[in-house]
Coordinates of C-alpha atoms in Angstrom, one line a residue:
M784 CA 83.2 67.9 -38.0
T785 CA 81.8 67.4 -34.6
V786 CA 82.7 64.5 -32.2
T787 CA 81.8 65.1 -28.5
A788 CA 82.2 62.9 -25.5
A789 CA 81.2 65.3 -22.7
G790 CA 79.2 68.4 -22.0
A791 CA 75.7 69.5 -22.9
L792 CA 74.1 68.3 -26.1
P793 CA 72.8 70.8 -28.7
A794 CA 69.4 72.2 -28.0
T795 CA 68.4 72.6 -31.6
P796 CA 66.4 69.5 -32.9
Y797 CA 68.1 67.2 -35.3
D798 CA 66.4 66.0 -38.5
V799 CA 67.4 62.4 -37.6
A800 CA 68.9 60.9 -34.5
V801 CA 70.5 57.4 -34.8
V802 CA 70.8 55.6 -31.5
G803 CA 73.7 53.1 -31.5
A804 CA 77.1 53.5 -33.1
G805 CA 77.8 49.9 -34.0
V806 CA 78.5 48.9 -37.5
V807 CA 74.8 49.2 -38.5
G808 CA 74.2 52.5 -36.8
C809 CA 77.4 54.0 -38.3
A810 CA 76.4 52.7 -41.8
I811 CA 72.9 54.3 -41.4
A812 CA 74.5 57.6 -40.3
R813 CA 76.8 57.5 -43.3
E814 CA 74.0 56.9 -45.7
L815 CA 71.9 59.7 -44.2
A816 CA 74.9 62.1 -44.4
R817 CA 74.9 61.6 -48.2
H818 CA 71.9 64.0 -48.0
P819 CA 73.5 67.4 -47.1
R820 CA 70.3 69.1 -46.1
L821 CA 69.8 66.7 -43.2
R822 CA 71.2 67.4 -39.7
I823 CA 72.2 64.0 -38.3
A824 CA 73.1 62.9 -34.7
L825 CA 74.7 59.6 -34.1
I826 CA 74.4 58.7 -30.4
E827 CA 76.5 56.1 -28.6
A828 CA 76.4 55.1 -24.9
Q829 CA 80.0 54.1 -24.8
D830 CA 83.2 56.0 -25.5
D831 CA 83.9 54.8 -29.0
V832 CA 82.2 53.5 -32.1
G833 CA 81.9 49.8 -32.6
Q834 CA 82.2 49.0 -28.9
G835 CA 79.4 46.4 -28.6
T836 CA 78.7 43.4 -30.8
S837 CA 80.5 45.0 -33.7
K838 CA 83.9 44.6 -32.1
A839 CA 83.5 40.9 -31.1
N840 CA 82.1 39.0 -34.1
T841 CA 83.6 36.4 -36.4
A842 CA 84.5 39.0 -39.0
I843 CA 83.1 37.0 -42.0
L844 CA 81.8 38.7 -45.1
H845 CA 78.9 36.4 -45.9
T846 CA 77.4 35.6 -49.2
G847 CA 74.1 34.8 -47.6
F848 CA 74.1 31.3 -49.1
D849 CA 72.4 29.8 -46.0
A850 CA 70.0 32.5 -45.1
T851 CA 66.3 31.7 -45.1
P852 CA 65.2 32.4 -48.7
G853 CA 62.7 35.2 -49.1
T854 CA 63.5 36.9 -45.8
L855 CA 64.6 40.5 -45.5
E856 CA 67.9 39.3 -44.1
A857 CA 68.5 37.1 -47.1
R858 CA 68.0 40.1 -49.5
L859 CA 70.0 42.6 -47.4
V860 CA 73.0 40.2 -46.8
R861 CA 73.1 39.4 -50.6
E862 CA 73.1 43.1 -51.5
G863 CA 75.4 44.0 -48.6
H864 CA 78.0 41.4 -49.7
T865 CA 78.4 43.2 -53.0
L866 CA 78.2 46.7 -51.5
L867 CA 80.7 46.1 -48.7
G868 CA 83.1 44.2 -51.0
A869 CA 83.3 47.2 -53.3
Y870 CA 83.4 49.7 -50.4
A871 CA 86.3 47.8 -48.8
A872 CA 88.3 47.9 -52.0
R873 CA 87.8 51.7 -52.2
T874 CA 88.6 52.5 -48.6
G875 CA 91.4 50.0 -47.8
I876 CA 89.4 47.7 -45.5
P877 CA 91.2 44.4 -45.7
V878 CA 89.3 41.5 -47.2
E879 CA 90.6 38.0 -47.9
R880 CA 88.5 35.9 -50.2
T881 CA 89.3 32.5 -48.7
G882 CA 86.0 30.7 -49.5
A883 CA 84.3 28.4 -47.1
L884 CA 83.8 24.7 -46.7
L885 CA 80.8 23.2 -44.9
V886 CA 82.2 19.9 -43.7
A887 CA 80.1 16.9 -43.2
W888 CA 81.2 14.5 -40.5
D889 CA 78.4 11.9 -40.7
A890 CA 75.9 10.5 -43.2
E891 CA 73.1 12.8 -42.1
Q892 CA 75.2 15.9 -42.6
L893 CA 76.4 14.6 -45.9
A894 CA 72.8 14.1 -47.1
A895 CA 72.1 17.8 -46.1
L896 CA 74.8 19.2 -48.4
P897 CA 72.8 19.0 -51.7
R898 CA 69.8 20.7 -49.9
L899 CA 72.2 23.5 -48.7
A900 CA 73.5 23.9 -52.3
E901 CA 69.9 24.3 -53.5
K902 CA 69.2 26.8 -50.7
A903 CA 72.3 28.7 -51.7
A904 CA 71.0 28.9 -55.3
R905 CA 67.7 30.2 -54.2
N906 CA 69.6 32.9 -52.4
G907 CA 71.4 33.9 -55.6
C908 CA 74.6 32.0 -54.7
H909 CA 75.1 29.8 -57.8
D910 CA 78.8 28.9 -57.6
T911 CA 78.8 26.4 -54.7
G912 CA 80.1 22.9 -55.3
L913 CA 80.0 19.5 -53.6
L914 CA 83.4 18.0 -52.8
G915 CA 84.2 14.3 -52.0
P916 CA 86.6 13.4 -49.2
E917 CA 89.6 13.2 -51.6
E918 CA 89.3 16.7 -52.9
L919 CA 88.3 18.0 -49.5
Y920 CA 91.6 16.7 -47.9
A921 CA 93.6 18.0 -50.9
R922 CA 92.2 21.4 -50.1
E923 CA 92.5 21.1 -46.3
P924 CA 95.2 18.6 -45.5
H925 CA 95.2 19.3 -41.7
L926 CA 91.5 18.5 -41.4
G927 CA 90.7 15.9 -38.8
P928 CA 90.1 12.3 -39.8
G929 CA 86.6 11.1 -40.8
A930 CA 85.2 13.9 -42.9
L931 CA 82.9 12.6 -45.6
G932 CA 82.6 15.6 -47.9
A933 CA 81.9 19.3 -48.0
L934 CA 80.0 22.1 -49.7
H935 CA 82.4 24.6 -51.2
V936 CA 81.2 28.2 -51.1
P937 CA 83.9 30.2 -52.9
G938 CA 82.4 33.7 -52.2
E939 CA 82.7 33.6 -48.4
S940 CA 85.5 36.0 -47.2
V941 CA 87.1 37.4 -44.0
V942 CA 87.1 41.1 -43.4
C943 CA 88.2 43.6 -40.7
P944 CA 85.1 44.6 -38.7
W945 CA 87.0 47.4 -36.8
T946 CA 88.0 49.5 -39.7
T947 CA 84.6 48.9 -41.4
T948 CA 82.8 50.6 -38.6
L949 CA 85.4 53.3 -38.3
A950 CA 85.2 54.1 -42.1
Y951 CA 81.4 54.5 -41.9
A952 CA 81.6 56.8 -38.9
T953 CA 84.5 58.8 -40.3
Q954 CA 82.6 59.5 -43.5
A955 CA 79.4 60.4 -41.6
V956 CA 81.2 62.9 -39.4
R957 CA 83.2 64.5 -42.2
A958 CA 80.0 64.9 -44.2
G959 CA 78.4 66.8 -41.3
A960 CA 76.9 64.3 -38.9
D961 CA 77.4 64.9 -35.2
L962 CA 78.8 61.9 -33.2
H963 CA 77.9 62.1 -29.5
L964 CA 79.8 59.5 -27.4
N965 CA 79.2 58.7 -23.7
T966 CA 75.5 59.4 -24.4
A967 CA 73.4 56.7 -23.0
V968 CA 69.6 57.0 -23.6
R969 CA 67.7 56.8 -20.3
E970 CA 64.2 57.7 -21.5
A971 CA 62.5 58.4 -24.8
G972 CA 59.3 60.2 -25.6
W973 CA 57.3 61.3 -28.6
D974 CA 55.0 64.3 -28.7
G975 CA 55.2 65.3 -32.4
G976 CA 59.0 65.1 -32.1
H977 CA 61.4 62.8 -30.3
R978 CA 62.8 63.7 -26.9
L979 CA 65.7 61.6 -25.7
T980 CA 66.8 61.9 -22.1
T981 CA 70.4 60.9 -22.0
S982 CA 73.3 60.8 -19.6
R983 CA 74.4 64.1 -21.1
G984 CA 71.1 65.9 -21.1
T985 CA 68.2 66.0 -23.5
L986 CA 68.4 65.6 -27.3
Y987 CA 65.6 66.4 -29.7
A988 CA 65.0 65.0 -33.2
R989 CA 62.2 65.0 -35.7
H990 CA 62.9 61.4 -36.8
L991 CA 64.5 58.5 -34.9
V992 CA 66.4 55.4 -35.8
N993 CA 66.8 52.7 -33.2
A994 CA 70.0 50.8 -33.9
A995 CA 70.7 50.1 -30.2
G996 CA 71.6 46.5 -30.7
L997 CA 71.2 44.5 -27.5
H998 CA 69.1 47.3 -26.1
A999 CA 66.9 47.9 -29.1
D1000 CA 63.9 46.2 -27.5
T1001 CA 64.2 48.5 -24.4
L1002 CA 64.1 51.6 -26.6
D1003 CA 61.3 50.2 -28.7
R1004 CA 59.2 49.6 -25.6
A1005 CA 59.8 53.1 -24.4
L1006 CA 58.1 54.3 -27.5
G1007 CA 55.1 52.0 -27.0
H1008 CA 56.0 48.9 -29.0
D1009 CA 56.4 45.3 -27.9
D1010 CA 57.4 43.6 -31.2
F1011 CA 60.4 41.5 -30.0
T1012 CA 62.6 40.7 -27.1
V1013 CA 66.4 40.7 -27.4
T1014 CA 68.0 37.7 -25.7
P1015 CA 71.8 38.1 -25.5
R1016 CA 73.5 35.1 -27.1
R1017 CA 77.1 34.9 -26.0
G1018 CA 79.7 33.7 -28.4
Q1019 CA 83.1 32.9 -26.9
L1020 CA 86.0 32.6 -29.2
L1021 CA 89.7 31.5 -29.1
V1022 CA 92.3 33.4 -31.1
Y1023 CA 95.3 31.3 -32.0
D1024 CA 98.7 32.7 -32.7
K1025 CA 99.9 33.5 -36.2
F1026 CA 102.0 30.3 -36.3
A1027 CA 98.7 28.4 -36.7
R1028 CA 97.8 30.3 -39.8
S1029 CA 99.3 27.7 -42.2
L1030 CA 97.0 25.0 -40.8
V1031 CA 93.8 26.3 -42.5
R1032 CA 93.1 27.7 -46.0
H1033 CA 89.3 28.2 -45.9
I1034 CA 86.6 29.1 -43.4
L1035 CA 85.7 25.7 -42.0
L1036 CA 82.0 25.6 -41.1
P1037 CA 79.8 22.9 -39.6
V1038 CA 76.4 22.1 -41.1
P1039 CA 74.2 24.8 -39.5
T1040 CA 71.6 24.3 -36.9
A1041 CA 68.7 26.3 -35.5
L1042 CA 71.0 28.0 -33.0
G1043 CA 73.2 29.4 -35.7
K1044 CA 76.2 28.6 -37.9
G1045 CA 77.9 26.6 -35.1
V1046 CA 81.6 26.5 -34.2
L1047 CA 83.8 27.4 -37.0
V1048 CA 87.6 27.6 -37.7
A1049 CA 88.5 30.6 -39.7
P1050 CA 91.6 32.6 -40.7
T1051 CA 91.5 36.3 -39.9
V1052 CA 92.8 39.2 -42.0
Y1053 CA 95.3 39.8 -39.1
G1054 CA 97.0 36.5 -39.7
N1055 CA 95.5 34.6 -36.7
V1056 CA 93.0 31.7 -36.6
L1057 CA 89.7 31.9 -34.8
L1058 CA 87.9 29.0 -33.2
G1059 CA 84.3 29.6 -32.1
P1060 CA 81.8 30.9 -31.3
T1061 CA 79.7 29.2 -28.6
A1062 CA 76.0 30.0 -28.6
E1063 CA 74.7 30.6 -25.0
D1064 CA 71.4 32.4 -24.4
L1065 CA 71.7 34.5 -21.3
D1066 CA 69.7 37.1 -19.3
D1067 CA 72.6 39.6 -18.7
K1068 CA 73.2 42.0 -21.6
H1069 CA 76.6 42.8 -20.2
A1070 CA 77.9 39.2 -19.7
T1071 CA 80.9 39.3 -22.1
G1072 CA 83.2 37.2 -19.9
S1073 CA 84.6 33.9 -21.0
T1074 CA 84.0 30.7 -19.1
A1075 CA 86.2 27.6 -18.5
D1076 CA 83.4 25.3 -19.7
G1077 CA 82.8 27.3 -22.8
L1078 CA 86.5 27.4 -23.8
A1079 CA 86.8 23.6 -23.0
A1080 CA 83.9 22.9 -25.3
L1081 CA 85.4 24.9 -28.1
R1082 CA 88.7 23.0 -27.8
E1083 CA 86.9 19.7 -27.9
K1084 CA 85.1 20.7 -31.1
G1085 CA 88.2 22.2 -32.6
R1086 CA 90.1 19.0 -31.9
R1087 CA 87.9 17.1 -34.3
V1088 CA 87.9 19.7 -37.0
L1089 CA 91.6 20.6 -37.0
P1090 CA 93.5 18.5 -34.4
A1091 CA 96.8 20.4 -34.8
L1092 CA 95.2 23.7 -34.0
V1093 CA 94.5 23.0 -30.4
E1094 CA 98.2 22.3 -29.8
E1095 CA 99.0 25.8 -31.0
E1096 CA 99.3 28.8 -28.6
V1097 CA 96.3 30.9 -27.8
T1098 CA 96.9 34.6 -28.3
A1099 CA 93.6 35.9 -26.9
V1100 CA 90.1 34.9 -25.8
Y1101 CA 87.1 37.1 -26.2
A1102 CA 83.3 36.9 -26.1
G1103 CA 80.6 38.9 -27.9
L1104 CA 76.8 39.1 -27.4
R1105 CA 74.5 38.7 -30.4
A1106 CA 71.0 40.2 -30.4
A1107 CA 68.9 37.0 -30.7
T1108 CA 65.1 37.6 -30.9
G1109 CA 63.7 34.2 -31.5
H1110 CA 62.7 35.3 -35.1
E1111 CA 64.2 34.0 -38.3
D1112 CA 64.6 37.5 -39.7
Y1113 CA 65.8 41.0 -38.9
R1114 CA 63.2 43.1 -37.0
I1115 CA 63.3 46.3 -39.1
T1116 CA 60.0 48.2 -38.8
A1117 CA 58.9 51.7 -39.8
H1118 CA 56.4 53.5 -37.5
P1119 CA 55.2 56.4 -39.7
G1120 CA 53.0 57.8 -37.0
Q1121 CA 56.0 58.4 -34.8
A1122 CA 58.6 59.2 -37.6
Y1123 CA 60.5 56.2 -36.2
V1124 CA 62.3 53.1 -37.5
T1125 CA 63.3 50.1 -35.4
V1126 CA 66.4 48.2 -36.5
G1127 CA 66.4 45.2 -34.2
G1128 CA 67.5 41.6 -34.2
I1129 CA 70.6 42.3 -36.4
R1130 CA 72.7 39.2 -35.8
S1131 CA 76.2 38.2 -36.9
T1132 CA 75.3 38.9 -40.6
G1133 CA 74.8 42.6 -39.7
L1134 CA 78.4 43.4 -40.6
T1135 CA 77.9 42.1 -44.2
A1136 CA 74.4 43.6 -44.6
S1137 CA 75.3 47.0 -43.0
M1138 CA 75.3 49.1 -46.2
A1139 CA 72.2 47.5 -47.5
I1140 CA 70.4 47.9 -44.2
A1141 CA 71.4 51.6 -44.3
A1142 CA 69.9 52.1 -47.7
H1143 CA 66.7 50.2 -46.7
V1144 CA 66.3 52.2 -43.5
T1145 CA 66.8 55.5 -45.3
G1146 CA 64.0 54.5 -47.7
L1147 CA 61.8 53.7 -44.7
L1148 CA 62.5 57.1 -43.2
A1149 CA 61.5 58.7 -46.4
G1150 CA 58.2 56.8 -46.1
T1151 CA 57.7 58.3 -42.7
G1152 CA 57.8 61.9 -44.1
L1153 CA 61.6 62.6 -44.0
D1154 CA 62.5 64.9 -47.0
L1155 CA 65.9 63.5 -47.9
G1156 CA 66.8 66.3 -50.4
P1157 CA 69.6 66.0 -52.9
V1158 CA 72.4 63.5 -52.7
R1159 CA 76.1 64.4 -52.4
E1160 CA 78.6 61.5 -52.2
P1161 CA 80.9 61.8 -49.1
E1162 CA 84.5 62.4 -49.6
P1163 CA 86.5 59.2 -49.9
V1164 CA 88.4 57.9 -46.9
T1165 CA 91.3 55.5 -46.5
V1166 CA 91.5 53.5 -43.3
P1167 CA 94.7 52.1 -41.8
N1168 CA 95.6 48.8 -43.3
L1169 CA 95.4 46.3 -40.5
G1170 CA 95.5 43.2 -42.7
E1171 CA 98.4 41.0 -43.6
A1172 CA 97.6 40.4 -47.3
L1173 CA 98.9 43.8 -48.3
P1174 CA 102.1 45.6 -47.1
R1175 CA 101.9 47.2 -43.7
P1176 CA 103.5 50.6 -43.1
Y1177 CA 106.7 49.1 -41.6
Q1178 CA 107.2 47.2 -44.9
R1179 CA 106.9 50.2 -47.2
A1180 CA 110.2 51.8 -47.9
D1181 CA 108.6 54.8 -49.6
L1182 CA 106.5 55.6 -46.6
I1183 CA 109.4 55.3 -44.2
A1184 CA 111.6 57.5 -46.4
A1185 CA 109.0 60.2 -46.3
D1186 CA 108.4 59.8 -42.6
P1187 CA 110.8 57.6 -40.5
E1188 CA 108.1 57.3 -37.7
Y1189 CA 106.5 54.5 -39.8
G1190 CA 109.8 52.6 -39.5
T1191 CA 110.0 52.9 -35.7
L1192 CA 108.2 49.9 -34.2
V1193 CA 106.5 50.2 -30.9
C1194 CA 104.4 46.9 -30.8
H1195 CA 106.8 44.3 -32.2
C1196 CA 104.3 41.4 -32.1
E1197 CA 101.9 43.2 -34.5
R1198 CA 104.6 45.4 -36.1
V1199 CA 102.8 48.7 -35.2
S1200 CA 104.8 51.8 -35.7
R1201 CA 104.9 55.2 -33.9
G1202 CA 103.6 56.8 -37.1
E1203 CA 100.4 54.6 -37.0
I1204 CA 99.8 55.4 -33.4
R1205 CA 100.3 59.1 -34.1
D1206 CA 97.9 59.0 -37.0
A1207 CA 95.2 57.2 -35.0
L1208 CA 95.4 59.8 -32.2
A1209 CA 95.1 62.7 -34.8
S1210 CA 92.3 61.1 -36.8
T1211 CA 88.7 62.4 -37.2
I1212 CA 87.4 60.0 -34.5
P1213 CA 90.4 59.4 -32.2
P1214 CA 90.4 56.6 -29.7
R1215 CA 89.5 57.5 -26.1
G1216 CA 91.2 54.5 -24.6
L1217 CA 93.8 51.9 -25.2
E1218 CA 91.2 49.4 -26.5
G1219 CA 90.1 51.9 -29.1
L1220 CA 93.7 52.4 -30.1
R1221 CA 94.1 48.6 -30.4
R1222 CA 91.2 48.5 -32.9
R1223 CA 92.7 51.3 -35.0
T1224 CA 96.3 50.0 -35.1
R1225 CA 96.5 46.4 -33.6
A1226 CA 98.9 47.7 -30.9
R1227 CA 98.8 45.3 -27.9
A1228 CA 96.7 42.8 -29.9
G1229 CA 99.5 40.3 -30.5
R1230 CA 101.3 37.4 -28.9
C1231 CA 102.4 39.2 -25.7
Q1232 CA 99.1 41.1 -25.4
G1233 CA 100.9 44.3 -24.4
F1234 CA 103.3 42.7 -21.9
Y1235 CA 106.4 44.2 -23.7
C1236 CA 104.9 47.2 -25.5
G1237 CA 102.1 48.2 -23.0
A1238 CA 104.1 51.0 -21.2
A1239 CA 105.4 52.5 -24.4
V1240 CA 101.9 52.4 -26.1
R1241 CA 100.3 54.0 -23.0
E1242 CA 102.9 56.8 -22.9
L1243 CA 102.3 57.6 -26.6
F1244 CA 98.5 57.5 -26.0
E1245 CA 98.7 59.8 -23.0
R1246 CA 101.1 62.2 -24.7
G1247 CA 98.9 62.3 -27.8
T1248 CA 95.7 62.8 -25.9
G1249 CA 97.0 65.1 -23.1
S1250 CA 95.6 62.7 -20.5

């Protein structure tokens, strides 16, 4: 098992290098690592997996009911929904099957619901149903006044994006892939093999997968292609405290527009409620800050959907950047002459589609001449349970009896124990900062945002990492 974050990179060429350790890149590395003959490198510019778009999405496991029928995205989301649902059950990734309601607030939106149901059926989602206002308010009694009806999509779910990415990466590394963090690609060249000039030296590979997210177009152009341009689309979100959780039972969606799914209200597996995202097309691929105007707009829209929600306390605010390309589909392209596959334009559905994208990309690599060799299934992994639907460690008497550290709470808002922090620091891919620790344990992610537990968490982190 090799995870590096400093020092020179190996001089021996890899069979495949995957650039970008977001949820899609990690899924691809995991899929490739099922072929033990292959020598795989997973390269990430930042100091942890899932540090970009993957950590700041709306965490919905989509059915693909509203995808454009016939597109690659529609197929991969549909397949990915099944694959990730089964994978989550095997690995302990929390999923709550809440279902979704597309709420119509005027006559035009109401008239669109039957068309959306027909579209869902064309996408293989046959269990949707139209609800009148009486049934809608019976299901969601805190909904704002004036809703005329809804489309019920029972298969929509909420999932933990942090442990999904971590599970993929952990299996890839344990199966023999090398994960190189803090390895930003500066230049790329092809001369019968790939040469990547990075912040840690030069890395060589026979085949290359570009899963660089917001920077996928830059790497694509470095290899002579100009197929798409990534426009960062900022999505700001408000995270409401756990006391708000009883206000909403389903994912509440607006009737979608050309800009996306719009502003939603959704429960999370962590027990909070999300309001967002905005959809702001920007020029800066690093502009993940929130704005007063953006948050005010969210509150205004939230007030109509769920008036009581905006009176609740906000636990956190965050913003993520989606890789918009101006196309209605993923930009996944094989370039056989360069032994290269571009995986671009993967929007918010990429979490759901990740395992299906990985299988599709592996097939494309085989078409570029990669000899995959035999398959060996990776050893099973179990990720920490960060969800509220199943017992957490502090609630398990058997676990505490065997190891009292699981009964000693450090972060009281999120009920995180010393044992969980210890386990995260000793894991296959340990966190290299407090934000990484937060995504593995929820420590400092609660009501006080680390005000009370911050010093204790930092001490445990520094002691555990020797920093």
